[in-house]
Coordinates of C-alpha atoms and ligand atoms in Angstrom, one line a residue:
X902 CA -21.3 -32.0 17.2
X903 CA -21.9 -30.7 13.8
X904 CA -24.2 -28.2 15.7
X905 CA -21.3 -26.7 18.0
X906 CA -18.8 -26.5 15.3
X907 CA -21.2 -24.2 13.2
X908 CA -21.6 -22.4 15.9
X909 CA -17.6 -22.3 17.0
X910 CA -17.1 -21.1 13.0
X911 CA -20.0 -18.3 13.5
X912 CA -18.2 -16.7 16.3
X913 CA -14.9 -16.4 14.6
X914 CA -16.2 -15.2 12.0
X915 CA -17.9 -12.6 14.1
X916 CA -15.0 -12.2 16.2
X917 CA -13.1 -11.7 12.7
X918 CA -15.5 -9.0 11.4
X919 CA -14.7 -7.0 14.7
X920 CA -11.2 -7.4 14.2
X921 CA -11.7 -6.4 10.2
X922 CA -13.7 -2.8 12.3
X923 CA -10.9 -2.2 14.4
X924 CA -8.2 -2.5 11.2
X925 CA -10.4 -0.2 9.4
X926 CA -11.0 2.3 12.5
X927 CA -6.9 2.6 12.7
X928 CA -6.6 2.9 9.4
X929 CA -8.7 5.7 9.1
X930 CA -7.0 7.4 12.3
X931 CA -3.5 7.1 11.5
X932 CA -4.3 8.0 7.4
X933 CA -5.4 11.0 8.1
X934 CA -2.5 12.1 10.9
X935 CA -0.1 10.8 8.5
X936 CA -1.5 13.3 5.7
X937 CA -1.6 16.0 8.1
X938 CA 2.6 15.3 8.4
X939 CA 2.1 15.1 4.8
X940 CA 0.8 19.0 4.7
X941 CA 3.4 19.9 7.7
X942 CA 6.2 19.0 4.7
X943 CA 4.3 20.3 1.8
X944 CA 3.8 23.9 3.9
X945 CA 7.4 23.7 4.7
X946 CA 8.5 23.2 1.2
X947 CA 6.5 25.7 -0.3
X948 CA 8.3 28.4 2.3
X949 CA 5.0 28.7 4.3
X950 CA 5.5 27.2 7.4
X951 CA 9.4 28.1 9.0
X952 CA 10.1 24.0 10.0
X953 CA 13.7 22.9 11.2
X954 CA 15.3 20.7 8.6
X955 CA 16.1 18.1 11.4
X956 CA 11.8 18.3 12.0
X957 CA 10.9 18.1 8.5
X958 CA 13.2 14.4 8.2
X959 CA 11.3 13.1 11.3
X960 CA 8.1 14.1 9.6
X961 CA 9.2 12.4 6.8
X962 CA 10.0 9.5 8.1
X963 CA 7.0 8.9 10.3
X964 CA 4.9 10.0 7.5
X965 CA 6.7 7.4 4.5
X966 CA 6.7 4.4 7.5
X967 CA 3.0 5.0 8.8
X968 CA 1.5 5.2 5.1
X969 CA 3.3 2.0 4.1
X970 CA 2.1 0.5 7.1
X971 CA -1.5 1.4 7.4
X972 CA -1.8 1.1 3.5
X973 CA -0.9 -2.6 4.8
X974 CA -3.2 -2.7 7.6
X975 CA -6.3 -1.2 5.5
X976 CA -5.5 -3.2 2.7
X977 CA -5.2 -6.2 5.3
X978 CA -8.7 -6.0 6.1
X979 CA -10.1 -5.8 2.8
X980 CA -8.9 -9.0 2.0
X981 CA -9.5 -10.8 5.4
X982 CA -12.9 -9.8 5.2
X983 CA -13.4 -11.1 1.6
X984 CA -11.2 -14.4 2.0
X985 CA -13.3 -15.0 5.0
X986 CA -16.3 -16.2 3.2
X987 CA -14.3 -18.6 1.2
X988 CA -11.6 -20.1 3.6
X989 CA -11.8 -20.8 7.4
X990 CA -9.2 -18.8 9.1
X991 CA -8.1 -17.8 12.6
X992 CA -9.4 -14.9 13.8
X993 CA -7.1 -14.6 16.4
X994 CA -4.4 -13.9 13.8
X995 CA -5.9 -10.7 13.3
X996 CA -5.8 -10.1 16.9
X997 CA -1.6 -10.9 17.3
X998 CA -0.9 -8.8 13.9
X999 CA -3.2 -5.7 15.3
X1000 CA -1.2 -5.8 19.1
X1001 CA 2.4 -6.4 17.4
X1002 CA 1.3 -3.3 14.5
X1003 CA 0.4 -1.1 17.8
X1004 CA 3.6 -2.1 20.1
X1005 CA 5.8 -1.3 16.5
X1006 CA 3.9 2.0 16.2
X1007 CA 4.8 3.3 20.1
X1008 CA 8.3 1.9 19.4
X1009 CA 8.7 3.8 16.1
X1010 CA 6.8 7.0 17.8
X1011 CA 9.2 7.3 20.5
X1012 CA 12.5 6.6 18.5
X1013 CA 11.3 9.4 15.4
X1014 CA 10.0 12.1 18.0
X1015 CA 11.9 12.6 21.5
X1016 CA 14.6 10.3 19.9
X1017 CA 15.0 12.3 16.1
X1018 CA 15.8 9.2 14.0
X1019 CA 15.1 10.6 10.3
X1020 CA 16.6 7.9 8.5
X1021 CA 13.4 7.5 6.4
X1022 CA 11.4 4.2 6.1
X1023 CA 13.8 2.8 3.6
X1024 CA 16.5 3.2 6.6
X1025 CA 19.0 2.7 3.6
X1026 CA 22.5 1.2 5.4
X1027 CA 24.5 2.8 6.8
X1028 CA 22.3 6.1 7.4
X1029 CA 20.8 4.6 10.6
X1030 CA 24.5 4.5 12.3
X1031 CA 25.7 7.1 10.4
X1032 CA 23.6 10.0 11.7
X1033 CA 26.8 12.8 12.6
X1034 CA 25.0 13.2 15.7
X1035 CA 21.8 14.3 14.3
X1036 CA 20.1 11.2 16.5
X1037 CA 21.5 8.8 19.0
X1038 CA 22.0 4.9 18.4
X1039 CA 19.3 3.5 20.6
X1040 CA 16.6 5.9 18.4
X1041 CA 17.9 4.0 15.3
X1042 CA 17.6 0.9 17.2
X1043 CA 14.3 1.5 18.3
X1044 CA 13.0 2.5 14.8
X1045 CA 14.6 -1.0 13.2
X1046 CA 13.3 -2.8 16.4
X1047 CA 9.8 -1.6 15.7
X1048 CA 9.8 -2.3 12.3
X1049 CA 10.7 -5.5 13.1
X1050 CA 7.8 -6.3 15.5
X1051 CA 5.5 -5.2 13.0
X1052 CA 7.2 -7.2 10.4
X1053 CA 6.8 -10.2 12.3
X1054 CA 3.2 -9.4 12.7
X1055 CA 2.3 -9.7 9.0
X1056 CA 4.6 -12.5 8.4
X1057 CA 2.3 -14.6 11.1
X1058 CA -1.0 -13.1 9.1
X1059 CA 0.7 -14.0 5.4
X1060 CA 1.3 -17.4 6.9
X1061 CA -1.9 -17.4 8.6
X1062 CA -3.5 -17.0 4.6
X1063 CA -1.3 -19.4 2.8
X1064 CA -2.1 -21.7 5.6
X1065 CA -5.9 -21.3 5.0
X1066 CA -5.6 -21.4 1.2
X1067 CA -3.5 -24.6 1.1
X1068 CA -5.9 -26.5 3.9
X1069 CA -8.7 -25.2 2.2
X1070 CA -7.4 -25.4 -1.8
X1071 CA -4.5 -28.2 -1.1
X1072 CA -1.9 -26.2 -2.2
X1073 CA -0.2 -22.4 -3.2
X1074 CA -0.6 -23.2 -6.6
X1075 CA -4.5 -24.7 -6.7
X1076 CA -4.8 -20.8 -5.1
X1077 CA -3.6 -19.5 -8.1
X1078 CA -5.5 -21.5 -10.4
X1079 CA -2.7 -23.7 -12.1
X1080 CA -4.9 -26.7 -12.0
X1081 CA -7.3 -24.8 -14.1
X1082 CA -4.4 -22.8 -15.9
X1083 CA -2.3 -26.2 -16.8
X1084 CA -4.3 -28.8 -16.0
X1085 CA -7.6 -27.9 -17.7
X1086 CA -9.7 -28.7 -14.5
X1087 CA -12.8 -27.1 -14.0
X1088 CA -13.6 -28.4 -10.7
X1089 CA -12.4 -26.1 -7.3
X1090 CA -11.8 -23.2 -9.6
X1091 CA -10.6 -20.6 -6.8
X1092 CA -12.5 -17.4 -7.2
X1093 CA -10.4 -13.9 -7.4
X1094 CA -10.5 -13.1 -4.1
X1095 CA -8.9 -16.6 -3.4
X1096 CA -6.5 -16.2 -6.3
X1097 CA -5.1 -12.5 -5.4
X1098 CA -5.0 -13.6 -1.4
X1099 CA -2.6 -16.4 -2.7
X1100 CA -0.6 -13.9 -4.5
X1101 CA 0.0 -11.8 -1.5
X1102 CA 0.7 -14.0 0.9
X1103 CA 3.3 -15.5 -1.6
X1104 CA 5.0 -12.5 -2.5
X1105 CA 4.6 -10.4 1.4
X1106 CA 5.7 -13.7 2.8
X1107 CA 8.9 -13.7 0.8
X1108 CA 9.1 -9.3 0.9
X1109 CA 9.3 -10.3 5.1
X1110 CA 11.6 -12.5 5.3
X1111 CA 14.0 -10.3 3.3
X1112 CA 13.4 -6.8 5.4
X1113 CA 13.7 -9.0 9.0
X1114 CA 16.7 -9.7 7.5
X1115 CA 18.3 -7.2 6.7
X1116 CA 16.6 -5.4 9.9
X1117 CA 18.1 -8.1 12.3
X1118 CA 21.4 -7.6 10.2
X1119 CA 21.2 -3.6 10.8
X1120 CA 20.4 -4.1 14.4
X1121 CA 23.7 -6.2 14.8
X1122 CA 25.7 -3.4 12.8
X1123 CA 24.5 -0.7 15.3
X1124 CA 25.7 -3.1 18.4
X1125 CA 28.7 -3.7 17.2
X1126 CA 29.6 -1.3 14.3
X1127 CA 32.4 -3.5 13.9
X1128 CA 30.3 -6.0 12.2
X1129 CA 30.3 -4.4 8.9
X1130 CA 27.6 -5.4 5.9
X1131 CA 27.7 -5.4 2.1
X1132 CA 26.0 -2.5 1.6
X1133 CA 25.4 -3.3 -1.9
X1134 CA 23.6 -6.4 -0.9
X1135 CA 21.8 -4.3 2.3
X1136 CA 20.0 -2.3 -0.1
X1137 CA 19.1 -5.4 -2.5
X1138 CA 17.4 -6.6 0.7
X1139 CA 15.5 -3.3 1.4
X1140 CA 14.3 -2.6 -2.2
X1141 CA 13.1 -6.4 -2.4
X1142 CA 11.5 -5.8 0.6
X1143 CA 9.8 -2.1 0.3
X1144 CA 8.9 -2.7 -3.3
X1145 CA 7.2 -5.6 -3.0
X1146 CA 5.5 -4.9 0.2
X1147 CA 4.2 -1.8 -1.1
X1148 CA 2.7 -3.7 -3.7
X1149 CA 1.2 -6.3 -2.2
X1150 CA -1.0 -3.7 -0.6
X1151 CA -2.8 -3.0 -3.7
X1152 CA -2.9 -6.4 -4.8
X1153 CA -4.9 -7.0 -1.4
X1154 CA -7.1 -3.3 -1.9
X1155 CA -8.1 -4.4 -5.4
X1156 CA -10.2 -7.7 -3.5
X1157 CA -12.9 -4.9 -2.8
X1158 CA -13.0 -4.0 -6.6
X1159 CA -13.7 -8.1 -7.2
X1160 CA -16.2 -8.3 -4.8
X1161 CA -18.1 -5.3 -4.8
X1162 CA -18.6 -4.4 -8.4
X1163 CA -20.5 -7.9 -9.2
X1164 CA -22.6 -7.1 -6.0
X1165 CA -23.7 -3.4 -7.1
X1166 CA -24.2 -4.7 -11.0
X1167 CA -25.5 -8.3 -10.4
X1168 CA -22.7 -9.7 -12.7
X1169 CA -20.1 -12.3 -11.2
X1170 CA -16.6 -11.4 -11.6
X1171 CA -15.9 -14.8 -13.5
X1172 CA -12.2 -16.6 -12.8
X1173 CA -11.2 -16.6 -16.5
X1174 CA -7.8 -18.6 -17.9
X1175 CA -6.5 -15.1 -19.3
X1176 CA -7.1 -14.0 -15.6
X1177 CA -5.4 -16.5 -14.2
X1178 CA -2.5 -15.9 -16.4
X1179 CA -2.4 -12.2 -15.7
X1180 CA -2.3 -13.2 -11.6
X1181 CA 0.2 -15.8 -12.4
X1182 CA 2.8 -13.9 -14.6
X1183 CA 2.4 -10.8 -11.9
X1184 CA 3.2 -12.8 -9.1
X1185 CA 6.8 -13.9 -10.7
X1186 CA 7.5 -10.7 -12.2
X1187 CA 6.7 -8.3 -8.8
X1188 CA 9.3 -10.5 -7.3
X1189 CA 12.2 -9.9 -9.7
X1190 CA 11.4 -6.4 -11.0
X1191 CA 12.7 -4.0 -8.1
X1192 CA 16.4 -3.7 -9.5
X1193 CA 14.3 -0.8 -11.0
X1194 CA 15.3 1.0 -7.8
X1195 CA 19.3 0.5 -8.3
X1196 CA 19.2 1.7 -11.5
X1197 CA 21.9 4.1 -10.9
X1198 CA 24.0 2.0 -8.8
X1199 CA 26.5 1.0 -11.0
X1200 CA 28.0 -1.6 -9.2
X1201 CA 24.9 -3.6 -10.0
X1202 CA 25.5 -6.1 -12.6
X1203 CA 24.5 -5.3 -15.9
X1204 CA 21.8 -8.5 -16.2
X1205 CA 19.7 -7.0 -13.3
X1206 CA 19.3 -3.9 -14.4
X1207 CA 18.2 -5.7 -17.6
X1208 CA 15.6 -7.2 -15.8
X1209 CA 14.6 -4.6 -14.1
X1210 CA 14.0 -2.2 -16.5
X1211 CA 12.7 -4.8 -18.9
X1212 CA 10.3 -6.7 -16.9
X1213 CA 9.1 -3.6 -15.2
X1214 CA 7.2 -2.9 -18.6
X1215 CA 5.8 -6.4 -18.5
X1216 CA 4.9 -6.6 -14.8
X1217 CA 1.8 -4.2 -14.3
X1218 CA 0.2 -4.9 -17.4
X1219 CA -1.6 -8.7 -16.8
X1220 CA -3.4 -7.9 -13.6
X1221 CA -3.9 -4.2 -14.9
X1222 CA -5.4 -5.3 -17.9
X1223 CA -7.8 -8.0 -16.5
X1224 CA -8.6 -5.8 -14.1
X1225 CA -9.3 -2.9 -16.5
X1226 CA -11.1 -4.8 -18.6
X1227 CA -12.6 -7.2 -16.3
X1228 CA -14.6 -4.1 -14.5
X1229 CA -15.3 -2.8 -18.1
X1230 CA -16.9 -5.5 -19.0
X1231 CA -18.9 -5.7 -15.7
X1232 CA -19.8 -2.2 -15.9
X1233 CA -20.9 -1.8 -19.9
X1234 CA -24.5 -1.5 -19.9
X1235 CA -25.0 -2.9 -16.2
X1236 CA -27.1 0.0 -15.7
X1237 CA -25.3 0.9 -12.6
X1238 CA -26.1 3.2 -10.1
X1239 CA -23.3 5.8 -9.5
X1240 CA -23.0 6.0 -5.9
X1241 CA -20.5 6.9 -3.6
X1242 CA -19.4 3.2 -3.3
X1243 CA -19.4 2.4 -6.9
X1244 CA -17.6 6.1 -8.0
X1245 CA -14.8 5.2 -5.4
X1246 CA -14.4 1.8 -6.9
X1247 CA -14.0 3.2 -10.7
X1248 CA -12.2 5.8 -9.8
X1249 CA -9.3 3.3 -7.6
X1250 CA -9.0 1.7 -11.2
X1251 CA -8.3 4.9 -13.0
X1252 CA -5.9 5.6 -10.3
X1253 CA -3.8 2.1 -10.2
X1254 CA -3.9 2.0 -14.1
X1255 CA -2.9 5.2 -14.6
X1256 CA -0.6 5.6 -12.1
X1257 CA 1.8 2.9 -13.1
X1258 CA 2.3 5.4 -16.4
X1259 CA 4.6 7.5 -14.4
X1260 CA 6.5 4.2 -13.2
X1261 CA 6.7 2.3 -15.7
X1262 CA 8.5 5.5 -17.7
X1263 CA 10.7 6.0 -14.2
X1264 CA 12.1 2.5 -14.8
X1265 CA 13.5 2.9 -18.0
X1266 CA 17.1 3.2 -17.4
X1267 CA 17.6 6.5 -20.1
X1268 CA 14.7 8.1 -17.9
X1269 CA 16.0 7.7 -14.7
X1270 CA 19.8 9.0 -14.6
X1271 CA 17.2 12.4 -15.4
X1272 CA 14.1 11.6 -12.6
X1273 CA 16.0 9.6 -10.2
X1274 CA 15.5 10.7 -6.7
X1275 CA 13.0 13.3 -8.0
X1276 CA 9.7 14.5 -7.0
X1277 CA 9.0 12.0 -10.2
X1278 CA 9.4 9.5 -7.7
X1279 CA 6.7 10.6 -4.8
X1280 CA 4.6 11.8 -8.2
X1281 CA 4.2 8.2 -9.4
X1282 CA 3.7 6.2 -5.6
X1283 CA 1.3 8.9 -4.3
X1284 CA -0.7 8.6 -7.8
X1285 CA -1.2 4.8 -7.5
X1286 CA -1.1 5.5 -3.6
X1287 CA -3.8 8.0 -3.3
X1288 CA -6.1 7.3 -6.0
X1289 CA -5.6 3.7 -6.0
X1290 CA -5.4 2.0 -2.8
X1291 CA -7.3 4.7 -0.9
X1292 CA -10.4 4.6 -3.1
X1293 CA -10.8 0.8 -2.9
X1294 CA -10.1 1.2 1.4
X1295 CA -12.8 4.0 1.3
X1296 CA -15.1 1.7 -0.6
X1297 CA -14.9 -0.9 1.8
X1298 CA -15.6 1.3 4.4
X1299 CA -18.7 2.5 3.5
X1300 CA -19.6 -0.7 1.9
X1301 CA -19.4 -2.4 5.3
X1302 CA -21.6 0.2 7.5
X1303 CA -24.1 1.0 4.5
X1304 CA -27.8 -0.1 6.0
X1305 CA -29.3 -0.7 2.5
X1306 CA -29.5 2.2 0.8
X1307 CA -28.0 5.2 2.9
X1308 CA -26.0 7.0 0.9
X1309 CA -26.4 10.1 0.8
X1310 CA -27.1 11.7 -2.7
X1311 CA -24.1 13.6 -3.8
X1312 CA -22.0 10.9 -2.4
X1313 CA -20.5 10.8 -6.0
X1314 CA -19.6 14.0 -5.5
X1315 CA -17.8 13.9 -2.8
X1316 CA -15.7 11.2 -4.5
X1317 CA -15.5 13.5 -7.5
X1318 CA -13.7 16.2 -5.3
X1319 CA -11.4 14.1 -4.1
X1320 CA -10.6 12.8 -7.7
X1321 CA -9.9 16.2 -8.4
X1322 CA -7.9 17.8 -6.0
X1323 CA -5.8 14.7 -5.3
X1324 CA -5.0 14.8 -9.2
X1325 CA -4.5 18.2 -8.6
X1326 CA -2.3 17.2 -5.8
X1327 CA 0.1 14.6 -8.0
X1328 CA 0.4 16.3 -10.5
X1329 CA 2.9 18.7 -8.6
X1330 CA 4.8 16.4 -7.5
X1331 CA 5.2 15.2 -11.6
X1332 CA 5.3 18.7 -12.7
X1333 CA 8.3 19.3 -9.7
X1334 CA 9.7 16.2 -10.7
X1335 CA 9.6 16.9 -14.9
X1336 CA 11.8 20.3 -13.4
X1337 CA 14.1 18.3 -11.7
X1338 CA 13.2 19.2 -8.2
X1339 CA 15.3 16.7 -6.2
X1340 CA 12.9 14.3 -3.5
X1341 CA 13.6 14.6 -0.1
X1342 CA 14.5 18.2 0.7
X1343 CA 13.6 19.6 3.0
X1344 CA 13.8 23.5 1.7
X1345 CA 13.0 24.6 -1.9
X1346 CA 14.2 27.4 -4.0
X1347 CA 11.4 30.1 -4.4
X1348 CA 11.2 29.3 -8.2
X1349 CA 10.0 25.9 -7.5
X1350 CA 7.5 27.1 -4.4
X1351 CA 4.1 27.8 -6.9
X1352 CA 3.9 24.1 -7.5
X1353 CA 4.6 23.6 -3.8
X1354 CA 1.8 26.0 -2.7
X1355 CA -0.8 24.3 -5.2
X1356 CA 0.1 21.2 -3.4
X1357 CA -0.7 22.2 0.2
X1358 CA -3.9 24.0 -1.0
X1359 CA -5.1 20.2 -2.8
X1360 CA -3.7 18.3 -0.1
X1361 CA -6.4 20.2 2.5
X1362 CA -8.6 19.2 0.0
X1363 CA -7.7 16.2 0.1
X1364 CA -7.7 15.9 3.8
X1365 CA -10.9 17.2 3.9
X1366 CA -12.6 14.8 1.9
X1367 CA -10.4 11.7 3.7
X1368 CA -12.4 12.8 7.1
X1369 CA -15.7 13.0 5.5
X1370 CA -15.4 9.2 4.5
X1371 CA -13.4 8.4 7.5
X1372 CA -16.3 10.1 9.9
X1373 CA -19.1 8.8 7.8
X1374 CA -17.1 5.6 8.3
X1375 CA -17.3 5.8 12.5
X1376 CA -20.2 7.2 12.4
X1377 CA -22.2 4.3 11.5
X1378 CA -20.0 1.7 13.1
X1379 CA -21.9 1.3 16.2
X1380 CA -25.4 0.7 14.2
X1381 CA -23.8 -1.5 11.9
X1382 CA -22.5 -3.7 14.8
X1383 CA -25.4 -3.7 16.7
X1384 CA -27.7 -4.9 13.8
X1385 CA -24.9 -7.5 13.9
Ligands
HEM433 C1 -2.8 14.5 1.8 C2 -2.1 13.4 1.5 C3 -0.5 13.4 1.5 C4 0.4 14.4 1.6 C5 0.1 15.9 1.7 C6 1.7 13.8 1.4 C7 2.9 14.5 1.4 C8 4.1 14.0 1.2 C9 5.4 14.7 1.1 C10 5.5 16.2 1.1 C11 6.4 13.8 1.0 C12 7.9 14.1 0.8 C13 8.2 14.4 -0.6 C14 9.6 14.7 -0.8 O1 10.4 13.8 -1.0 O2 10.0 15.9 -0.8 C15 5.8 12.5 1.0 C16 6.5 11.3 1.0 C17 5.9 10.1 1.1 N1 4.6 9.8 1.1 FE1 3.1 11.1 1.2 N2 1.5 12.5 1.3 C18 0.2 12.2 1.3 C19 -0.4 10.9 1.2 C20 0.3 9.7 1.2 C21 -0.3 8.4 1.1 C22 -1.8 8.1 1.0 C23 0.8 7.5 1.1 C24 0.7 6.0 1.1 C25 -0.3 5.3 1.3 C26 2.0 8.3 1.2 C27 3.3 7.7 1.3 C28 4.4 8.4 1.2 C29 5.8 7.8 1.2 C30 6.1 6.3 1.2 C31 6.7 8.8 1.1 C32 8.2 8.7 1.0 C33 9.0 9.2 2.2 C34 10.4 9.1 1.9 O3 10.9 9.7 0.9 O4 11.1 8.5 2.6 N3 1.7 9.6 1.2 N4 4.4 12.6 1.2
CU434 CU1 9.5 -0.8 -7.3

């Protein structure tokens, strides 16, 4: 008996582990057609490449949806892979999320390309049915609906976690430690991997339930346009929903930082009470912060704002600082090797710490009547974006098909470049933004176009580099699953 369940929990966890691949071999894909829309808009901008407006918003909106939704899909792997070891879960999860993410993606395809929906992926009521004929209803419709699908995809993953977590833990709150925070217990102290899964299935549960809302609410509108909503409260829902989502994909990326720096430096990545803390307080505050995004609607009351722009200081700083420090700590003196695995990993620190700079200062009320709906805003998300949550997916990557030691030397190098150009890269979207180059356009004046052609000649860079990890990435998938 005891026999044949081992054996049943080896083959999901293999059967896991080939689902973890296939998340990681999509990701990889769709990244890298995504940043070459990306370039398409970039080239367009900087008066380059002649692109009709109408074009350039579908691009837009294909690019902005499929990077927040492989940035979920990558960052989903990460921590499935990770969680796996501690907590028995079903692989066949995996399997339902990965069919309903591909059914969205044809559905949201078809709508944005033979159907022209541009509405963007924060398909902001009433744009959707309000499109002055620029795209028909049932493209609208079919971009919601396939949101929707793969909304309800994650939702059954995020319950799939907190079910795991609270069989294996005996509760959301043993996940995050409390037991240990409050109680003083030092028995079952989850380890960070357990403790960050808990905060994202927490917070993405809650972000879901929100944007099938107000999806299921938009989908009615467009039926019957009748059947009118608040839009004040319609885009409450979407900025609860798109802010914290977004996020939560970094809270699952930075698992790989947890897990793989104590394995290069042979020091463990100890669940501390300040750490605890830091997960604890962030978990609250992501939920309540993204008023930070209706900062100029002033039909907002005055109280959210307050929070908004007050607890948006607070938010970052507890798991950024015992992250920060936590790897400092790790890596002083460790005598670490500085591979391609371990430069990546450093550098997806630098990136999430110092990307929240530019967001932090975008959330303070005096600051954004000035950068609001800026390139200040695309400046700060494809910082933390880029060099935060890419990194750590790259890491994995090559962490998972790396047969001992087969780096290649240089591999820091190659991680190096991509540092520098994609720096390079965000830094003119901050520099266009620090102008007051409005977000979103889809032509520029000529006096703006230096900064635009800077950005197209990084962003190859960029690309570049993305395909050499991607490719070293398939490359070695085949040996990696045959050694098994
Ligand atoms: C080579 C890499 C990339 C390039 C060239 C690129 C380029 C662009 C451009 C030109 C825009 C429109 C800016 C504007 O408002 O005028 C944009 C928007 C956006 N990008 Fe990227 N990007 C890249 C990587 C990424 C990554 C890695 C992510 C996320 C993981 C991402 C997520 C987004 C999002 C969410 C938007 C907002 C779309 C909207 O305003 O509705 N991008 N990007
Ligand atoms: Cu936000």
């Amino acid at each position: 008996m005891a026999d044949a369940a081992f054996t049943q929990g080896a083959e999901t966890a293999d059967r896991g582990r080939l689902w973890v691949v296939l998340y990681l071999a999509t990701t990889g894909l769709v990244l890298l057609l995504m940043m070459l829309a990306g370039l398409w808009m970039r080239l367009a901008q900087s008066g380059w490449l002649d692109t009709d407006p109408a074009l350039f918003y579908q691009l837009m909106t294909v690019h902005g949806t499929g990077m927040v939704g492989i940035a979920a899909l990558g960052g989903a792997a990460v921590l499935w892979h990770f969680l796996s070891a501690h907590i028995r879960l079903h692989a066949w999860v995996m399997g339902a999320n990965f069919w309903l993410f591909l059914i969205g993606v044809v559905a949201i395809l078809a709508a944005d390309f033979p159907g022209r929906f541009g509405g963007a992926w924060t398909f902001l009521y009433p744009l959707p049915a309000s499109s002055q004929g620029v795209w028909p209803v049932w493209a609208a419709a079919l971009h919601l609906g396939g949101l929707l699908v793969i909304g309800v995809g994650f939702l059954i993953w995020c319950l799939e976690l907190a079910r795991g977590i609270i069989a294996t833990y005996g509760g959301l709150g043993r996940g995050l430690g409390w037991h240990v925070l409050f109680g003083g217990s030092t028995k079952d102290v989850p380890p960070p991997t357990v403790v960050a899964a808990t905060m994202v299935a927490i917070v993405t549960i809650l972000a879901l339930i929100a944007g099938a809302t107000v999806l299921v609410m938009s989908l009615i509108n467009l039926a019957f346009p009748s059947v009118e909503l608040n839009p004040l409260l319609a885009k409450n829902l979407i900025y609860f929903f798109g802010h914290t989502f977004i996020n939560a994909t970094i809270y699952m990326g930075v698992i790989a930082v947890y897990e793989l720096l104590p394995r290069i430096t042979g020091r463990p990545w100890k669940t501390t009470k300040v750490f605890l803390a830091g997960w604890t307080l962030s978990t609250t505050m992501v939920l309540i912060i993204f008023p930070h995004h209706l900062l100029m609607d002033f039909a907002m009351p005055v109280w959210a704002m307050a929070i908004g722009q007050v607890f948006s200081y607070v938010n970052s700083f507890p798991v950024l600082v015992v992250t920060g420090l936590g790897a400092l700590a790790i890596l002083h003196r460790s005598g670490i090797r500085w591979d391609l695995v371990s430069t990546l990993l450093l550098i997806s620190v630098f990136g999430w710490m110092a990307g929240v700079i530019p967001a932090v200062v975008d959330a303070t009320v005096a600051v954004n009547s000035v950068m609001h709906n800026t390139l200040w805003v695309p400046g700060h998300f494809h910082f933390y974006l880029l060099l935060g949550l890419l990194p750590m997916i790259f890491a994995f990557m090559i962490h998972l098909v790396r047969v001992e030691d087969v780096t290649p030397r240089g591999g820091d190098l190659a991680a190096i470049l991509y540092l520098l150009f994609g720096l390079t890269f965000v830094t003119m979207f901050l520099v266009g933004g620090w102008a007051s180059v409005p977000r979103r356009w889809a032509e520029h004046l000529p006096e703006w176009q230096i900064w635009d052609q800077i950005a197209v000649i990084t962003a190859a860079g960029v690309i570049t580099l993305t395909t050499v990890f991607v490719a070293m990435f398939l490359a070695r998938t085949p040996a990696m699953l045959a050694k098994g």
